[in-house]
Amino acid sequence: MFERFTKPARAAVVQSQVEARRLGHDRIDDSHLLLGVLAQEAGVGARVLTELGVGLDAARDAVAALHAPDAQALGALGIDLDEVRRKAEAAFGEGALERRFARRRGFFRRSTGHIAFTRPAKAALEDALRQALTLRHNYIGTEHLVLGLLTGGSSTAGRVLHRLGVRVDAAELRRRVLDELGRAA
């Protein structure tokens, strides 16, 4: 499937891995793909999202907030997140909770190299292909990634956009993408 991706779409997928690592995540989910698309500023997908008022920095903050442990919820269970952090750093060194480890054959190793996609991220990539085929395009661009990210039910990417005040349905998003493609032609 990736052979059909345009250079900006490939760059968006690569950037999603960078974004996941930057946030200390051990998997790439659809919100990281959203950040990857936004990072390709010249791409149709990023232009449509920018027109909707979505910026990369605000989206990064929203993704980080969605993935962060809810200190209030933990507090209700009697867990003081700051105290946990202090004790972990006292026992294992500064930044101990920022390290990510992967389980492999019964022991832990520091996670490097490839980061796996979550099911929702894989579904978004597959839906991007379906969107391209529906539009009779023989390529997958950032515009198809946006449609794939946001047309399939509830997604983390959708929650990020909702947090940022974006209120468009799949049909409106499709119209905006097609308008942008028309302007680009």
CSV table of C-alpha atoms in Angstrom, one decimal, residues 2-159:
chain,number,residue,atom,x,y,z
A,2,PHE,CA,2.8,2.5,0.8
A,3,GLU,CA,4.0,2.4,-2.8
A,4,ARG,CA,0.9,4.5,-3.6
A,5,PHE,CA,1.7,7.2,-1.1
A,6,THR,CA,2.9,10.5,-2.3
A,7,LYS,CA,6.1,11.9,-0.8
A,8,PRO,CA,4.2,14.2,1.6
A,9,ALA,CA,2.0,11.3,2.7
A,10,ARG,CA,5.0,9.2,3.3
A,11,ALA,CA,6.7,12.0,5.2
A,12,ALA,CA,3.5,12.4,7.3
A,13,VAL,CA,3.7,8.7,8.2
A,14,VAL,CA,7.4,9.0,9.1
A,15,GLN,CA,6.6,12.2,11.1
A,16,SER,CA,3.9,10.3,13.0
A,17,GLN,CA,6.6,8.1,14.4
A,18,VAL,CA,8.7,11.1,15.4
A,19,GLU,CA,5.7,12.7,17.1
A,20,ALA,CA,4.9,9.5,19.0
A,21,ARG,CA,8.6,9.3,20.2
A,22,ARG,CA,8.6,13.0,21.1
A,23,LEU,CA,5.6,12.4,23.4
A,24,GLY,CA,7.2,9.3,24.9
A,25,HIS,CA,4.6,6.9,23.4
A,26,ASP,CA,5.4,3.4,22.5
A,27,ARG,CA,2.8,3.1,19.7
A,28,ILE,CA,1.6,5.3,16.8
A,29,ASP,CA,-2.1,6.0,17.0
A,30,ASP,CA,-4.3,8.0,14.7
A,31,SER,CA,-3.6,11.2,16.7
A,32,HIS,CA,0.1,10.9,15.8
A,33,LEU,CA,-0.9,10.4,12.1
A,34,LEU,CA,-2.9,13.7,12.4
A,35,LEU,CA,0.2,15.4,13.7
A,36,GLY,CA,2.2,13.9,10.9
A,37,VAL,CA,-0.2,15.3,8.3
A,38,LEU,CA,-0.2,18.8,10.0
A,39,ALA,CA,3.6,18.8,9.8
A,40,GLN,CA,3.4,18.6,6.0
A,41,GLU,CA,2.3,22.2,5.7
A,42,ALA,CA,2.3,22.2,1.9
A,43,GLY,CA,0.1,19.2,1.7
A,44,VAL,CA,-3.6,19.4,0.9
A,45,GLY,CA,-4.5,17.7,4.2
A,46,ALA,CA,-2.6,20.2,6.3
A,47,ARG,CA,-4.1,23.1,4.3
A,48,VAL,CA,-7.6,21.9,4.9
A,49,LEU,CA,-6.9,21.4,8.6
A,50,THR,CA,-5.3,24.9,8.8
A,51,GLU,CA,-8.5,26.4,7.2
A,52,LEU,CA,-10.4,24.7,10.0
A,53,GLY,CA,-8.2,26.5,12.5
A,54,VAL,CA,-6.0,23.6,13.5
A,55,GLY,CA,-2.3,24.4,14.1
A,56,LEU,CA,0.4,21.9,14.7
A,57,ASP,CA,1.5,23.2,18.1
A,58,ALA,CA,-2.1,23.3,19.4
A,59,ALA,CA,-2.7,19.8,18.1
A,60,ARG,CA,0.5,18.6,19.8
A,61,ASP,CA,-0.7,20.0,23.1
A,62,ALA,CA,-4.2,18.4,22.6
A,63,VAL,CA,-2.6,15.0,21.8
A,64,ALA,CA,-0.3,15.2,24.9
A,65,ALA,CA,-3.3,16.1,27.1
A,66,LEU,CA,-5.4,13.2,25.8
A,67,HIS,CA,-2.6,10.8,26.5
A,68,ALA,CA,-1.6,12.2,29.9
A,69,PRO,CA,-2.7,10.4,33.0
A,70,ASP,CA,-5.6,12.2,34.6
A,71,ALA,CA,-4.2,13.5,37.9
A,72,GLN,CA,-7.6,14.2,39.3
A,73,ALA,CA,-8.9,10.7,38.5
A,74,LEU,CA,-5.8,9.1,40.1
A,75,GLY,CA,-6.2,11.4,43.1
A,76,ALA,CA,-9.7,10.1,43.6
A,77,LEU,CA,-8.2,6.7,43.9
A,78,GLY,CA,-5.7,8.0,46.5
A,79,ILE,CA,-2.8,8.1,44.0
A,80,ASP,CA,-0.6,11.3,44.1
A,81,LEU,CA,1.0,11.4,40.7
A,82,ASP,CA,3.7,13.9,41.9
A,83,GLU,CA,4.6,11.6,44.8
A,84,VAL,CA,4.8,8.6,42.4
A,85,ARG,CA,7.1,10.6,40.2
A,86,ARG,CA,9.3,11.7,43.1
A,87,LYS,CA,9.7,8.1,44.4
A,88,ALA,CA,10.4,6.7,41.0
A,89,GLU,CA,13.1,9.2,40.3
A,90,ALA,CA,14.6,8.7,43.8
A,91,ALA,CA,14.8,5.0,43.2
A,92,PHE,CA,15.7,4.9,39.5
A,93,GLY,CA,17.0,8.3,38.6
A,94,GLU,CA,15.8,11.5,37.1
A,95,GLY,CA,13.4,11.0,34.1
A,96,ALA,CA,12.7,7.4,35.0
A,97,LEU,CA,9.0,7.6,34.1
A,98,GLU,CA,9.8,9.1,30.7
A,99,ARG,CA,11.7,6.0,29.6
A,100,ARG,CA,9.7,3.6,27.5
A,101,PHE,CA,10.4,-0.2,27.6
A,102,ALA,CA,9.2,-3.0,25.4
A,103,ARG,CA,8.6,-6.5,26.6
A,104,ARG,CA,10.6,-9.1,24.6
A,105,ARG,CA,11.1,-12.7,25.5
A,106,GLY,CA,10.6,-12.2,29.2
A,107,PHE,CA,12.9,-9.3,29.7
A,108,PHE,CA,12.7,-5.5,29.2
A,109,ARG,CA,14.8,-3.6,26.7
A,110,ARG,CA,14.7,0.0,25.8
A,111,SER,CA,12.5,0.6,22.8
A,112,THR,CA,14.3,1.8,19.7
A,113,GLY,CA,13.7,1.6,16.0
A,114,HIS,CA,10.3,0.9,14.6
A,115,ILE,CA,7.2,1.8,16.6
A,116,ALA,CA,4.1,-0.3,15.8
A,117,PHE,CA,0.8,1.2,14.7
A,118,THR,CA,-2.3,0.8,16.8
A,119,ARG,CA,-5.4,-0.8,15.3
A,120,PRO,CA,-7.1,2.6,14.9
A,121,ALA,CA,-4.0,4.0,13.1
A,122,LYS,CA,-3.9,0.9,10.8
A,123,ALA,CA,-7.7,1.4,10.2
A,124,ALA,CA,-7.1,5.0,9.3
A,125,LEU,CA,-4.4,4.1,6.8
A,126,GLU,CA,-6.6,1.5,5.2
A,127,ASP,CA,-9.5,3.9,5.1
A,128,ALA,CA,-7.2,6.4,3.4
A,129,LEU,CA,-6.7,3.9,0.6
A,130,ARG,CA,-10.5,3.4,0.4
A,131,GLN,CA,-10.9,7.1,0.2
A,132,ALA,CA,-8.4,7.4,-2.7
A,133,LEU,CA,-10.1,4.5,-4.6
A,134,THR,CA,-13.5,6.1,-4.0
A,135,LEU,CA,-12.2,9.4,-5.5
A,136,ARG,CA,-10.6,7.3,-8.3
A,137,HIS,CA,-7.1,8.5,-7.5
A,138,ASN,CA,-4.2,6.2,-8.1
A,139,TYR,CA,-2.2,7.7,-5.3
A,140,ILE,CA,-2.7,8.3,-1.5
A,141,GLY,CA,-2.0,11.9,-0.4
A,142,THR,CA,-2.3,13.7,2.8
A,143,GLU,CA,-5.8,14.6,1.8
A,144,HIS,CA,-6.7,10.9,1.8
A,145,LEU,CA,-5.0,10.5,5.2
A,146,VAL,CA,-7.2,13.3,6.6
A,147,LEU,CA,-10.3,11.7,5.2
A,148,GLY,CA,-9.2,8.3,6.5
A,149,LEU,CA,-8.5,9.7,9.9
A,150,LEU,CA,-11.8,11.5,10.4
A,151,THR,CA,-14.4,9.5,8.5
A,152,GLY,CA,-14.3,6.3,10.6
A,153,GLY,CA,-16.3,6.7,13.8
A,154,SER,CA,-14.8,7.7,17.1
A,155,SER,CA,-11.0,8.2,16.9
A,156,THR,CA,-8.4,9.8,19.0
A,157,ALA,CA,-7.7,12.2,16.1
A,158,GLY,CA,-11.4,13.1,16.1
A,159,ARG,CA,-11.2,13.8,19.8
